[in-house]
Structures are given as structure tokens and as C-alpha cells.
DNA sequence: AAAAAATGTTGACAGTGTCAACACTTTCTT
DNA sequence: AAGAAAGTGTTGACACTGTCAACATTTTTT
């Protein structure tokens, strides 16, 4: 299959990869002016394509947003996993590093993160692929918790439940941080580290039945 | 004529308290169908008043939303304070009870809570009265923390900072819960109690008074 | 080559927030 | 008390949005 030209010199009626280009263009727009400013007409305009061309590739606006969200979870997944890997290399607390990476991602990609958790997109249950991708990112957290439990560093509660608790903490930091209620970026990162540290101190020992004091093993 | 007729009986050009009625009507609408479904035309229609009457009392739509948010923070403030008072009476952990009350409020008044933290309303800094009311609610948390510190039950870090950490946790639970990512209402409440409990366990004792910032065991 | 499917375009529509110009009512000034 | 001024509610209009139907063009299939 011959490669088509990217530009439309004159006879280029069909765009080589409009679907991907639409996602990219939409992403640039929300990066620049926020999710709420995204208009289908602008997306088309930016690609030199008509305002409704989008409808051949997405059912409606929320489908486009869902696609952006999916793309976001992909990168997010990768970012979190990378943070855990780095922690392992540098002998740091993987959960704490992941928490910081989480908040960092949200602060550095505010519009994208907001889109990922927007009410406008279908509830995850309705979009199987989106739910799958989101679950993938969540699994990084669950797996890390399970690993920490196997290493005997945190209490042995249901990992999924613990994951939800930790998730809520960093998600709260992210959303409040983006809203400007927690100070500047570096304030928020410090706060994230503080939060994780405090939370994980709480997770470290069950107060009553803990007999073995695992104070600074190693 | 105690009853307000939809058709104006001729002498009723001016509404006795349109401003308040607008707020009430808007509140009913968002309670029923969510914040995004709120339209200025509907608000007017519901009161038998024209679509633009609202502009004599609010600068624009976001001003109305800001007013709803302010009203929300008033109730919220009261709710949190009441939870702390009840905890004091029942000899329960005031922070934990407040945390549960926080999440409960958000889940029971989802649209209202979303409005309070919506991007659409002016940043709190721009609305002095809104910021004031929000600060009032936040102060309940800070004061409770300070009291717990005086009672020697939690570590003596900056109360405002601790408050931010706790706030982030419950706010995260609330937003994820509303999005349906944490199960049903009762799941979320249990999770909230769990979260607070874990967090406060972490706050309860620094492993050794000398080194508060213990790096993670490795 | 003809038919069918895919893809892109134009025109149109209902709904939205908002403003300007006007109408009615209350309050203030003299 | 009469007129002015300010406050409050109404209608008409505008630009902008998402979305659909009908049409145009290109690619793929038969």
C-alpha cells in the first residue's frame, strides 16, 4: 500500500491518518487552554479539515474525550511502572515514589488528567477498552502493594482495598493541587511525600498484634 | 394570595425575593440532574420568570454557581462542626468522625459538592466571600487537629499542613466515590473510616521522637 | 467496470450564555 | 406630590456549540 502524502496538495481528499491526527490535535488544544475550551470545530480547523469530519471516526464528542482518556491512562500506566522500577533500583520506598510520581503526572498534565476522570466521558464500565487501560494502571499499584506485603513491610490487608485508600489520597492531592488549594507545584510534591509517608507509617504495623518490631531492618 | 401563581396577576411584576428563589431553584435542578444540566433558561422557567431575569442579580452563570458553592460551604461547615461535637459527646475520635462526615456529605450532595470544587466558578481567591466561607469549613479541621495535638494524641507537626493531608484524603475518597470507582455508598463510607484510621495511626506516634523523618526501611 | 463502503463537506437545526433596548415598579429628590 | 432616578423584569438578537441529514469524493470489493 503506497504511502500517501501528508499535505493536501490538491487532490488529497482523504487524510492519511485522520483518527490519530484528531487525537493529537485535541490533545494540543486541551494542553493549551484546558478541557472545557475544546471544541470540535477547532479540532477540525487545526487539521485543515471540516468541522464534522470527526464524526466518521468518533461517535460524538465524549467518544473523542474517552479516547484522550485512554491515551492518558496508557502514559500514566507507564509513568507509574517506571517510578516503581526506579525505586527498586535506587532502594527507595516504591509506594512513596509511586505516590509522588502520581501527583507529579497530574500536575504536569492537568488537562489530560482531568479528562481521564471527567464526568463527560462514559462511565468506565461502558467503555471496555478504557476500563481495561485504567485497570492496567491501577494494577501497578495493587501489585506493588502485594509485593510490599510479601516483603513483610506493610500489613496484610486486602491489597485492592489498600490500593483504593492510597489511590484516594494521591487523587485528592492531585485534584486539590490542580485547583490551586495546596500552594505551588513544589509545595504539592512535598505534601505528597508527606502524605504517603504518614499513610505508610500507619500501614506498617497493626498496633495490637504486632510483636515483632521491624524497626529499620536491613 | 399566599400561593404564587405562574401567570402574573398583574401586580406581581417584581418577585418578592428573586435572588433567593433563583438559588433555591438552581439547587433543585442540579440535585435532580447534575450540575452540567443546569441552564439559566430552566432556572427562570421554573420560577415563571423570563430567561434573563437572573442577570439583575448575578453577573453571569458562574456567579450563580459561586453562590451555590458558598451556600454549600455554609452547610458543609455546619455538618463538619456537628460531627466533631457529636464525637466529643460520644467519646469517639473526632478526626475520624469528621472524615466520615465529610465523605458522607459529598456522597449525599454530589452535585452540590461538585459545584463547590468546580473549575467553572472563579478561583476562590477571586471571590472573597466564597474563600471566607471555605476557610471557615477548613478551620474546623485545623482546629480539631490542634486540639488533638494539645491532648497529645497526634504528632506536633504544623496543623495546617496536617489538615491539607487529611483533606486530600477525604476529598479523594469523595471524588472517586462519586465517580463510582469505589463501589456503593456503604463501601465508600467503610473505606473512609478505614482510610482515616490508617492515616491517624500513622500520625499517632513518630517511631522515635528524635528522628521524625525516618527514611523507608530498605 | 459497476457496486458498495468509507471518508470528507456543506447546510441546517435546536440549545446555550449573553447583551442591548425597552417596559414596569419602587424609591429618592426637590 | 410630581418628576427623576434607580431597580427589576421582558423581548429580540447574536455568536457559538454539538449534531444530523444530504451530498461529494475516494477507496475497496465484487
Tab-separated table of C-alpha atoms (C1' of nucleotides) in Angstrom:
chain	number	residue	atom	x	y	z
A	1	UNK	CA	0.000	0.000	0.000
A	2	UNK	CA	1.598	3.184	-1.155
A	3	UNK	CA	2.172	5.949	1.328
A	4	UNK	CA	0.065	8.997	0.842
A	5	UNK	CA	1.267	12.485	1.156
A	6	UNK	CA	0.643	14.239	4.408
A	7	UNK	CA	-0.274	17.576	2.934
A	8	UNK	CA	-3.263	18.042	0.758
A	9	UNK	CA	-1.673	19.381	-2.409
A	10	UNK	CA	-4.969	19.459	-4.196
A	11	UNK	CA	-6.297	16.029	-4.803
A	12	UNK	CA	-5.900	14.748	-1.269
A	13	UNK	CA	-9.436	14.226	-0.206
A	14	UNK	CA	-8.668	11.611	2.384
A	15	UNK	CA	-6.372	12.253	5.288
A	16	UNK	CA	-3.733	9.540	5.760
A	17	UNK	CA	-4.482	9.068	9.446
A	18	UNK	CA	-7.181	11.432	10.483
A	19	UNK	CA	-8.157	9.466	13.574
A	20	UNK	CA	-4.714	9.764	15.092
A	21	UNK	CA	-4.350	13.349	13.970
A	22	UNK	CA	-7.635	14.270	15.626
A	23	UNK	CA	-6.472	12.834	18.924
A	24	UNK	CA	-3.184	14.677	18.655
A	25	UNK	CA	-4.836	17.961	17.759
A	26	UNK	CA	-7.386	17.658	20.566
A	27	UNK	CA	-4.579	16.949	22.963
A	28	UNK	CA	-2.710	20.069	21.929
A	29	UNK	CA	-5.822	22.152	22.399
A	30	UNK	CA	-6.632	20.942	25.884
A	31	UNK	CA	-2.968	21.269	26.851
A	32	UNK	CA	-3.078	24.870	25.799
A	33	UNK	CA	-6.435	26.095	27.054
A	34	UNK	CA	-7.994	23.381	29.162
A	35	UNK	CA	-10.563	20.684	28.524
A	36	UNK	CA	-13.534	22.988	28.650
A	37	UNK	CA	-12.219	25.066	25.785
A	38	UNK	CA	-12.104	22.112	23.437
A	39	UNK	CA	-14.489	22.476	20.531
A	40	UNK	CA	-14.957	20.046	17.692
A	41	UNK	CA	-14.780	22.887	15.224
A	42	UNK	CA	-11.364	23.897	16.476
A	43	UNK	CA	-10.088	20.377	16.167
A	44	UNK	CA	-11.164	20.234	12.553
A	45	UNK	CA	-9.842	23.689	11.816
A	46	UNK	CA	-6.425	22.858	13.180
A	47	UNK	CA	-6.142	19.975	10.744
A	48	UNK	CA	-7.495	21.863	7.774
A	49	UNK	CA	-10.485	19.589	7.753
A	50	UNK	CA	-14.155	20.371	8.052
A	51	UNK	CA	-15.931	20.652	11.378
A	52	UNK	CA	-17.826	17.388	11.083
A	53	UNK	CA	-15.132	15.154	9.623
A	54	UNK	CA	-14.589	13.923	13.151
A	55	UNK	CA	-17.888	12.093	13.127
A	56	UNK	CA	-16.511	9.492	10.720
A	57	UNK	CA	-14.083	8.391	13.423
A	58	UNK	CA	-15.840	9.102	16.710
A	59	UNK	CA	-19.458	8.695	17.622
A	60	UNK	CA	-19.582	12.062	19.351
A	61	UNK	CA	-17.547	14.462	21.425
A	62	UNK	CA	-17.499	12.311	24.528
A	63	UNK	CA	-16.127	9.436	22.453
A	64	UNK	CA	-13.217	11.639	21.488
A	65	UNK	CA	-12.680	12.575	25.111
A	66	UNK	CA	-12.807	8.914	26.076
A	67	UNK	CA	-10.113	8.233	23.540
A	68	UNK	CA	-7.970	11.008	25.014
A	69	UNK	CA	-8.534	9.487	28.425
A	70	UNK	CA	-7.481	6.082	27.184
A	71	UNK	CA	-4.307	7.529	25.754
A	72	UNK	CA	-3.754	9.241	29.084
A	73	UNK	CA	-4.051	6.032	31.065
A	74	UNK	CA	-1.550	4.410	28.762
A	75	UNK	CA	1.086	7.031	29.512
A	76	UNK	CA	0.055	7.083	33.151
A	77	UNK	CA	0.480	3.336	33.470
A	78	UNK	CA	3.946	3.606	32.006
A	79	UNK	CA	4.863	6.508	34.282
A	80	UNK	CA	3.830	4.700	37.431
A	81	UNK	CA	5.574	1.491	36.461
A	82	UNK	CA	8.702	3.423	35.674
A	83	UNK	CA	8.588	5.085	39.100
A	84	UNK	CA	8.353	1.704	40.799
A	85	UNK	CA	11.238	0.374	38.761
A	86	UNK	CA	13.381	3.375	39.587
A	87	UNK	CA	12.572	2.967	43.264
A	88	UNK	CA	13.685	-0.619	43.121
A	89	UNK	CA	16.974	0.402	41.542
A	90	UNK	CA	17.579	3.225	43.976
A	91	UNK	CA	16.472	1.263	47.048
A	92	UNK	CA	13.668	3.630	47.859
A	93	UNK	CA	10.163	3.004	49.094
A	94	UNK	CA	8.292	2.015	45.928
A	95	UNK	CA	4.899	3.115	47.192
A	96	UNK	CA	6.141	6.514	48.201
A	97	UNK	CA	7.908	7.020	44.895
A	98	UNK	CA	4.826	5.946	43.016
A	99	UNK	CA	2.666	8.326	45.008
A	100	UNK	CA	4.941	11.211	44.180
A	101	UNK	CA	5.035	10.175	40.532
A	102	UNK	CA	1.249	10.047	40.521
A	103	UNK	CA	0.840	13.583	41.768
A	104	UNK	CA	3.621	14.777	39.517
A	105	UNK	CA	1.913	13.353	36.468
A	106	UNK	CA	-1.360	15.017	37.339
A	107	UNK	CA	0.271	18.382	37.940
A	108	UNK	CA	2.319	18.203	34.760
A	109	UNK	CA	-0.629	17.098	32.611
A	110	UNK	CA	-3.543	18.766	34.309
A	111	UNK	CA	-5.954	18.865	31.418
A	112	UNK	CA	-5.195	15.334	30.428
A	113	UNK	CA	-5.625	14.080	33.968
A	114	UNK	CA	-8.897	15.938	34.315
A	115	UNK	CA	-10.106	14.360	31.110
A	116	UNK	CA	-9.248	10.930	32.435
A	117	UNK	CA	-11.559	11.489	35.381
A	118	UNK	CA	-14.113	13.683	33.687
A	119	UNK	CA	-17.826	13.162	34.132
A	120	UNK	CA	-18.269	13.867	30.450
A	121	UNK	CA	-16.796	10.586	29.299
A	122	UNK	CA	-18.784	7.424	29.591
A	123	UNK	CA	-18.505	5.717	32.916
A	124	UNK	CA	-15.602	3.357	32.632
A	125	UNK	CA	-17.904	0.384	32.711
A	126	UNK	CA	-19.460	1.498	29.433
A	127	UNK	CA	-16.135	1.696	27.606
A	128	UNK	CA	-14.491	-1.702	27.924
A	129	UNK	CA	-11.170	-0.640	26.448
A	130	UNK	CA	-10.974	2.435	28.632
A	131	UNK	CA	-11.754	0.411	31.724
A	132	UNK	CA	-9.099	-2.081	30.708
A	133	UNK	CA	-6.435	0.558	30.353
A	134	UNK	CA	-7.403	2.193	33.642
A	135	UNK	CA	-7.329	-1.155	35.374
A	136	UNK	CA	-3.869	-1.698	33.988
A	137	UNK	CA	-2.607	1.447	35.661
A	138	UNK	CA	-4.398	0.543	38.876
A	139	UNK	CA	-2.834	-2.888	38.796
A	140	UNK	CA	0.624	-1.359	39.116
A	141	UNK	CA	-0.450	-0.031	42.488
A	142	UNK	CA	-2.071	-3.266	43.603
A	143	UNK	CA	0.917	-5.323	42.546
A	144	UNK	CA	3.332	-3.041	44.324
A	145	UNK	CA	1.284	-3.302	47.483
A	146	UNK	CA	1.212	-7.073	47.211
A	147	UNK	CA	4.972	-7.112	46.766
A	148	UNK	CA	5.458	-4.943	49.831
A	149	UNK	CA	3.247	-7.288	51.768
A	150	UNK	CA	5.246	-10.297	50.670
A	151	UNK	CA	8.372	-8.456	51.767
A	152	UNK	CA	6.712	-8.055	55.166
A	153	UNK	CA	6.866	-4.288	55.128
A	154	UNK	CA	3.186	-3.477	55.368
A	155	UNK	CA	0.184	-5.092	56.940
A	156	UNK	CA	-1.604	-7.920	55.203
A	157	UNK	CA	-4.966	-6.441	54.394
A	158	UNK	CA	-6.754	-6.866	51.117
A	159	UNK	CA	-4.368	-5.287	48.596
A	160	UNK	CA	-7.188	-3.971	46.439
A	161	UNK	CA	-8.669	-2.216	49.432
A	162	UNK	CA	-5.369	-0.723	50.469
A	163	UNK	CA	-4.853	0.364	46.893
A	164	UNK	CA	-8.140	2.225	46.938
A	165	UNK	CA	-7.128	4.041	50.101
A	166	UNK	CA	-3.775	5.080	48.678
A	167	UNK	CA	-5.351	5.983	45.375
A	168	UNK	CA	-7.834	8.249	47.090
A	169	UNK	CA	-5.024	10.029	48.886
A	170	UNK	CA	-2.962	10.838	45.838
A	171	UNK	CA	-6.011	11.579	43.719
A	172	UNK	CA	-7.157	14.051	46.341
A	173	UNK	CA	-3.772	15.707	46.405
A	174	UNK	CA	-3.796	15.897	42.637
A	175	UNK	CA	-7.247	17.426	42.294
A	176	UNK	CA	-6.866	19.884	45.140
A	177	UNK	CA	-3.419	20.738	43.880
A	178	UNK	CA	-4.684	21.420	40.374
A	179	UNK	CA	-7.400	23.628	41.830
A	180	UNK	CA	-4.695	25.703	43.464
A	181	UNK	CA	-5.728	24.916	47.009
A	182	UNK	CA	-2.432	23.454	48.145
A	183	UNK	CA	0.111	26.019	47.042
A	184	UNK	CA	2.567	25.780	44.194
A	185	UNK	CA	3.877	22.716	42.446
A	186	UNK	CA	6.756	22.056	44.789
A	187	UNK	CA	4.541	22.533	47.851
A	188	UNK	CA	2.267	19.863	46.497
A	189	UNK	CA	5.053	17.414	45.785
A	190	UNK	CA	6.367	17.840	49.294
A	191	UNK	CA	2.884	17.347	50.606
A	192	UNK	CA	2.513	14.196	48.546
A	193	UNK	CA	5.655	12.772	50.018
A	194	UNK	CA	4.486	13.736	53.468
A	195	UNK	CA	1.105	12.156	52.925
A	196	UNK	CA	2.479	8.920	51.611
A	197	UNK	CA	4.995	8.743	54.370
A	198	UNK	CA	2.376	9.258	57.054
A	199	UNK	CA	-0.044	6.837	55.483
A	200	UNK	CA	2.581	4.149	55.094
A	201	UNK	CA	3.717	4.624	58.644
A	202	UNK	CA	0.172	3.792	59.580
A	203	UNK	CA	0.215	0.760	57.360
A	204	UNK	CA	3.463	-0.504	58.675
A	205	UNK	CA	2.295	-2.100	61.898
A	206	UNK	CA	-1.004	-3.172	63.242
A	207	UNK	CA	-0.888	-1.630	66.715
A	208	UNK	CA	-2.143	-4.560	68.798
A	209	UNK	CA	-0.966	-7.787	67.290
A	210	UNK	CA	2.409	-6.583	66.196
A	211	UNK	CA	5.029	-8.206	68.301
A	212	UNK	CA	7.991	-8.084	66.028
A	213	UNK	CA	9.387	-4.626	65.840
A	214	UNK	CA	10.614	-4.224	62.307
A	215	UNK	CA	12.322	-1.012	63.076
A	216	UNK	CA	14.758	-0.257	60.297
A	217	UNK	CA	15.625	-3.739	59.353
A	218	UNK	CA	18.446	-4.295	56.926
B	1	UNK	CA	-52.903	35.218	47.808
B	2	UNK	CA	-50.484	33.050	49.568
B	3	UNK	CA	-49.815	30.922	46.572
B	4	UNK	CA	-47.557	32.203	43.845
B	5	UNK	CA	-49.240	31.917	40.510
B	6	UNK	CA	-47.355	31.174	37.375
B	7	UNK	CA	-49.299	33.739	35.451
B	8	UNK	CA	-48.606	37.132	36.872
B	9	UNK	CA	-51.854	38.539	38.236
B	10	UNK	CA	-50.880	41.977	37.107
B	11	UNK	CA	-49.479	43.443	40.281
B	12	UNK	CA	-46.675	40.914	40.529
B	13	UNK	CA	-44.057	42.387	38.309
B	14	UNK	CA	-41.405	42.187	40.930
B	15	UNK	CA	-40.647	38.945	42.655
B	16	UNK	CA	-40.519	39.274	46.447
B	17	UNK	CA	-37.124	37.555	46.714
B	18	UNK	CA	-35.971	36.505	43.304
B	19	UNK	CA	-32.342	36.228	44.290
B	20	UNK	CA	-33.043	33.637	46.931
B	21	UNK	CA	-35.571	31.881	44.756
B	22	UNK	CA	-33.036	31.617	41.938
B	23	UNK	CA	-30.539	29.957	44.231
B	24	UNK	CA	-33.155	27.555	45.501
B	25	UNK	CA	-34.379	26.695	42.023
B	26	UNK	CA	-30.855	26.181	40.718
B	27	UNK	CA	-30.159	23.929	43.656
B	28	UNK	CA	-33.192	21.794	42.927
B	29	UNK	CA	-32.141	21.452	39.304
B	30	UNK	CA	-28.599	20.345	39.997
B	31	UNK	CA	-29.841	17.978	42.699
B	32	UNK	CA	-32.097	16.367	40.165
B	33	UNK	CA	-29.980	16.189	37.022
B	34	UNK	CA	-26.453	17.252	37.908
B	35	UNK	CA	-24.525	20.483	37.589
B	36	UNK	CA	-23.888	20.157	33.885
B	37	UNK	CA	-27.581	20.073	33.131
B	38	UNK	CA	-28.176	23.431	34.744
B	39	UNK	CA	-29.316	26.052	32.274
B	40	UNK	CA	-30.199	29.635	33.038
B	41	UNK	CA	-33.337	29.290	30.977
B	42	UNK	CA	-34.554	26.409	33.098
B	43	UNK	CA	-33.962	28.344	36.274
B	44	UNK	CA	-36.087	31.174	35.001
B	45	UNK	CA	-38.738	28.861	33.679
B	46	UNK	CA	-39.081	27.102	36.996
B	47	UNK	CA	-39.858	30.400	38.676
B	48	UNK	CA	-42.216	31.627	35.996
B	49	UNK	CA	-39.779	34.367	35.185
B	50	UNK	CA	-38.010	35.200	31.961
B	51	UNK	CA	-34.714	33.645	30.954
B	52	UNK	CA	-32.627	36.733	31.574
B	53	UNK	CA	-34.167	37.972	34.794
B	54	UNK	CA	-31.274	36.306	36.516
B	55	UNK	CA	-28.859	38.897	35.188
B	56	UNK	CA	-30.276	41.537	37.529
B	57	UNK	CA	-28.991	39.509	40.479
B	58	UNK	CA	-25.925	37.690	39.188
B	59	UNK	CA	-23.231	38.877	36.851
B	60	UNK	CA	-23.279	35.653	34.887
B	61	UNK	CA	-23.723	31.923	35.196
B	62	UNK	CA	-20.515	31.335	37.077
B	63	UNK	CA	-21.563	33.934	39.633
B	64	UNK	CA	-24.689	31.903	40.279
B	65	UNK	CA	-22.604	28.762	40.634
B	66	UNK	CA	-20.281	30.567	43.005
B	67	UNK	CA	-23.266	31.491	45.094
B	68	UNK	CA	-24.398	27.879	45.175
B	69	UNK	CA	-20.904	26.908	46.230
B	70	UNK	CA	-20.946	29.464	49.015
B	71	UNK	CA	-24.235	28.113	50.281
B	72	UNK	CA	-22.724	24.663	50.107
B	73	UNK	CA	-19.748	25.590	52.222
B	74	UNK	CA	-22.068	27.048	54.827
B	75	UNK	CA	-23.930	23.779	55.237
B	76	UNK	CA	-20.698	21.847	54.977
B	77	UNK	CA	-19.120	23.876	57.750
B	78	UNK	CA	-22.088	23.176	59.972
B	79	UNK	CA	-22.056	19.477	59.135
B	80	UNK	CA	-18.389	19.061	59.989
B	81	UNK	CA	-18.675	21.008	63.210
B	82	UNK	CA	-21.654	18.954	64.221
B	83	UNK	CA	-19.729	15.747	63.596
B	84	UNK	CA	-16.915	16.930	65.823
B	85	UNK	CA	-19.365	17.882	68.559
B	86	UNK	CA	-21.069	14.526	68.378
B	87	UNK	CA	-17.728	12.769	68.573
B	88	UNK	CA	-16.896	14.709	71.678
B	89	UNK	CA	-20.175	13.674	73.272
B	90	UNK	CA	-19.821	10.036	72.294
B	91	UNK	CA	-16.139	9.826	73.169
B	92	UNK	CA	-15.107	8.951	69.681
B	93	UNK	CA	-12.141	10.025	67.606
B	94	UNK	CA	-13.148	13.474	66.365
B	95	UNK	CA	-10.935	13.384	63.285
B	96	UNK	CA	-12.241	10.032	62.188
B	97	UNK	CA	-15.834	11.079	62.703
B	98	UNK	CA	-15.224	14.264	60.793
B	99	UNK	CA	-13.630	12.373	57.951
B	100	UNK	CA	-16.615	10.089	57.669
B	101	UNK	CA	-18.976	13.043	57.855
B	102	UNK	CA	-17.001	14.723	55.082
B	103	UNK	CA	-17.352	11.826	52.697
B	104	UNK	CA	-20.946	11.322	53.696
B	105	UNK	CA	-21.778	14.909	52.853
B	106	UNK	CA	-20.167	14.651	49.455
B	107	UNK	CA	-21.951	11.414	48.626
B	108	UNK	CA	-25.303	12.704	49.819
B	109	UNK	CA	-24.967	16.025	47.974
B	110	UNK	CA	-22.912	15.087	44.973
B	111	UNK	CA	-23.917	17.873	42.646
B	112	UNK	CA	-23.553	20.463	45.330
B	113	UNK	CA	-20.147	19.194	46.336
B	114	UNK	CA	-19.007	19.141	42.728
B	115	UNK	CA	-20.140	22.706	42.344
B	116	UNK	CA	-18.134	23.728	45.389
B	117	UNK	CA	-14.979	22.439	43.729
B	118	UNK	CA	-15.887	23.168	40.136
B	119	UNK	CA	-13.459	24.769	37.737
B	120	UNK	CA	-16.316	26.854	36.391
B	121	UNK	CA	-16.548	29.099	39.428
B	122	UNK	CA	-13.975	31.748	39.972
B	123	UNK	CA	-10.891	30.622	41.777
B	124	UNK	CA	-11.567	31.118	45.443
B	125	UNK	CA	-9.099	33.945	45.592
B	126	UNK	CA	-11.258	35.966	43.231
B	127	UNK	CA	-14.403	35.614	45.341
B	128	UNK	CA	-13.562	36.929	48.798
B	129	UNK	CA	-16.800	35.811	50.413
B	130	UNK	CA	-16.551	32.350	48.931
B	131	UNK	CA	-12.967	31.995	50.100
B	132	UNK	CA	-14.034	33.149	53.543
B	133	UNK	CA	-16.767	30.557	53.823
B	134	UNK	CA	-14.483	27.802	52.543
B	135	UNK	CA	-11.820	28.829	55.008
B	136	UNK	CA	-14.405	28.608	57.748
B	137	UNK	CA	-15.097	24.993	56.952
B	138	UNK	CA	-11.403	24.250	56.654
B	139	UNK	CA	-10.812	25.862	60.026
B	140	UNK	CA	-12.954	23.219	61.696
B	141	UNK	CA	-10.446	20.664	60.552
B	142	UNK	CA	-7.428	22.691	61.569
B	143	UNK	CA	-8.868	23.450	64.978
B	144	UNK	CA	-9.710	19.836	65.609
B	145	UNK	CA	-6.196	18.833	64.715
B	146	UNK	CA	-4.774	21.437	67.032
B	147	UNK	CA	-6.994	20.189	69.832
B	148	UNK	CA	-5.851	16.630	69.269
B	149	UNK	CA	-2.286	17.808	69.382
B	150	UNK	CA	-2.871	19.617	72.657
B	151	UNK	CA	-4.386	16.424	74.003
B	152	UNK	CA	-1.178	14.667	72.988
B	153	UNK	CA	-2.886	12.225	70.693
B	154	UNK	CA	-1.159	13.070	67.440
B	155	UNK	CA	2.236	14.335	66.475
B	156	UNK	CA	3.027	18.032	66.664
B	157	UNK	CA	3.510	18.993	63.074
B	158	UNK	CA	2.133	22.131	61.503
B	159	UNK	CA	-1.651	21.740	61.896
B	160	UNK	CA	-2.372	23.475	58.612
B	161	UNK	CA	-0.122	21.044	56.812
B	162	UNK	CA	-1.661	18.040	58.507
B	163	UNK	CA	-5.058	19.422	57.659
B	164	UNK	CA	-4.131	19.574	53.985
B	165	UNK	CA	-3.028	15.958	54.070
B	166	UNK	CA	-6.241	14.802	55.713
B	167	UNK	CA	-8.299	16.997	53.436
B	168	UNK	CA	-6.692	15.474	50.373
B	169	UNK	CA	-7.536	12.006	51.619
B	170	UNK	CA	-11.202	12.578	52.190
B	171	UNK	CA	-11.557	14.718	49.101
B	172	UNK	CA	-10.042	11.943	47.058
B	173	UNK	CA	-12.408	9.415	48.562
B	174	UNK	CA	-15.307	11.727	47.848
B	175	UNK	CA	-14.456	12.403	44.213
B	176	UNK	CA	-13.541	8.833	43.353
B	177	UNK	CA	-16.590	7.651	45.207
B	178	UNK	CA	-18.866	9.981	43.295
B	179	UNK	CA	-17.339	8.777	40.052
B	180	UNK	CA	-18.343	5.259	41.015
B	181	UNK	CA	-14.818	3.927	41.260
B	182	UNK	CA	-15.023	2.760	44.855
B	183	UNK	CA	-18.215	0.752	44.956
B	184	UNK	CA	-21.504	1.703	46.529
B	185	UNK	CA	-22.213	4.238	49.217
B	186	UNK	CA	-21.642	1.960	52.153
B	187	UNK	CA	-18.421	0.618	50.650
B	188	UNK	CA	-17.158	4.157	50.444
B	189	UNK	CA	-18.077	5.015	53.995
B	190	UNK	CA	-16.294	1.938	55.252
B	191	UNK	CA	-13.339	2.866	53.134
B	192	UNK	CA	-13.365	6.365	54.572
B	193	UNK	CA	-13.277	5.036	58.099
B	194	UNK	CA	-10.516	2.677	57.124
B	195	UNK	CA	-8.520	5.447	55.494
B	196	UNK	CA	-8.847	7.821	58.417
B	197	UNK	CA	-7.989	5.089	60.844
B	198	UNK	CA	-4.877	4.126	58.945
B	199	UNK	CA	-3.804	7.697	58.429
B	200	UNK	CA	-4.292	8.587	62.070
B	201	UNK	CA	-2.431	5.531	63.160
B	202	UNK	CA	0.428	6.933	61.173
B	203	UNK	CA	0.020	10.288	62.825
B	204	UNK	CA	-0.204	8.865	66.287
B	205	UNK	CA	3.415	8.193	67.063
B	206	UNK	CA	6.636	9.053	65.440
B	207	UNK	CA	8.811	5.944	65.718
B	208	UNK	CA	11.317	7.911	67.714
B	209	UNK	CA	10.914	11.456	68.827
B	210	UNK	CA	14.393	12.380	67.677
B	211	UNK	CA	14.140	11.316	64.058
B	212	UNK	CA	10.711	12.087	62.839
B	213	UNK	CA	11.640	11.772	59.207
B	214	UNK	CA	12.566	8.133	59.138
B	215	UNK	CA	13.573	7.083	55.713
B	216	UNK	CA	11.956	3.937	54.473
B	217	UNK	CA	13.472	0.768	55.681
B	218	UNK	CA	15.388	-0.910	52.957
C	1	DA	C1'	-16.253	-1.639	-14.728
C	2	DA	C1'	-20.013	-1.371	-11.547
C	3	DA	C1'	-21.432	-1.516	-6.900
C	4	DA	C1'	-20.571	-0.723	-2.221
C	5	DA	C1'	-18.279	1.073	1.513
C	6	DA	C1'	-15.568	4.538	3.607
C	7	DT	C1'	-14.433	9.204	4.201
C	8	DG	C1'	-14.978	14.314	3.903
C	9	DT	C1'	-18.162	18.583	3.045
C	10	DT	C1'	-21.977	21.773	3.233
C	11	DG	C1'	-26.389	23.311	5.126
C	12	DA	C1'	-29.359	23.309	8.733
C	13	DC	C1'	-31.282	22.996	13.468
C	14	DA	C1'	-32.009	23.332	18.386
C	15	DG	C1'	-29.879	24.816	22.515
C	16	DT	C1'	-26.810	27.787	25.135
C	17	DG	C1'	-24.944	32.227	27.534
C	18	DT	C1'	-25.069	36.945	26.967
C	19	DC	C1'	-26.099	41.656	25.674
C	20	DA	C1'	-28.892	45.757	24.181
C	21	DA	C1'	-33.148	48.041	24.139
C	22	DC	C1'	-37.417	48.508	26.116
C	23	DA	C1'	-41.338	48.233	29.998
C	24	DC	C1'	-42.835	48.360	34.513
C	25	DT	C1'	-42.214	49.352	39.514
C	26	DT	C1'	-40.228	51.286	43.506
C	27	DT	C1'	-37.530	54.764	45.729
C	28	DC	C1'	-35.412	59.179	46.019
C	29	DT	C1'	-35.188	64.256	45.231
C	30	DT	C1'	-36.963	68.607	45.264
D	1	DA	C1'	-46.941	65.345	45.428
D	2	DA	C1'	-44.531	65.446	40.693
D	3	DG	C1'	-40.727	64.141	38.317
D	4	DA	C1'	-36.238	61.909	38.190
D	5	DA	C1'	-33.524	58.071	39.079
D	6	DA	C1'	-32.621	53.665	40.148
D	7	DG	C1'	-34.022	48.927	40.397
D	8	DT	C1'	-36.180	44.950	38.289
D	9	DG	C1'	-38.252	42.014	34.580
D	10	DT	C1'	-39.059	41.195	29.286
D	11	DT	C1'	-38.293	40.622	24.439
D	12	DG	C1'	-35.240	40.302	20.426
D	13	DA	C1'	-30.980	39.274	18.724
D	14	DC	C1'	-26.285	37.341	18.242
D	15	DA	C1'	-22.414	34.196	18.223
D	16	DC	C1'	-21.197	29.808	19.396
D	17	DT	C1'	-21.820	24.883	20.193
D	18	DG	C1'	-22.816	19.687	19.125
D	19	DT	C1'	-25.169	17.042	15.965
D	20	DC	C1'	-27.606	15.277	11.981
D	21	DA	C1'	-29.091	14.690	7.039
D	22	DA	C1'	-27.921	15.013	2.366
D	23	DC	C1'	-24.441	15.262	-0.860
D	24	DA	C1'	-19.443	14.687	-2.905
D	25	DT	C1'	-15.332	12.233	-3.413
D	26	DT	C1'	-12.237	8.461	-2.876
D	27	DT	C1'	-11.129	3.691	-1.954
D	28	DT	C1'	-12.295	-1.104	-1.774
D	29	DT	C1'	-14.897	-5.028	-3.158
D	30	DT	C1'	-17.439	-7.759	-6.329
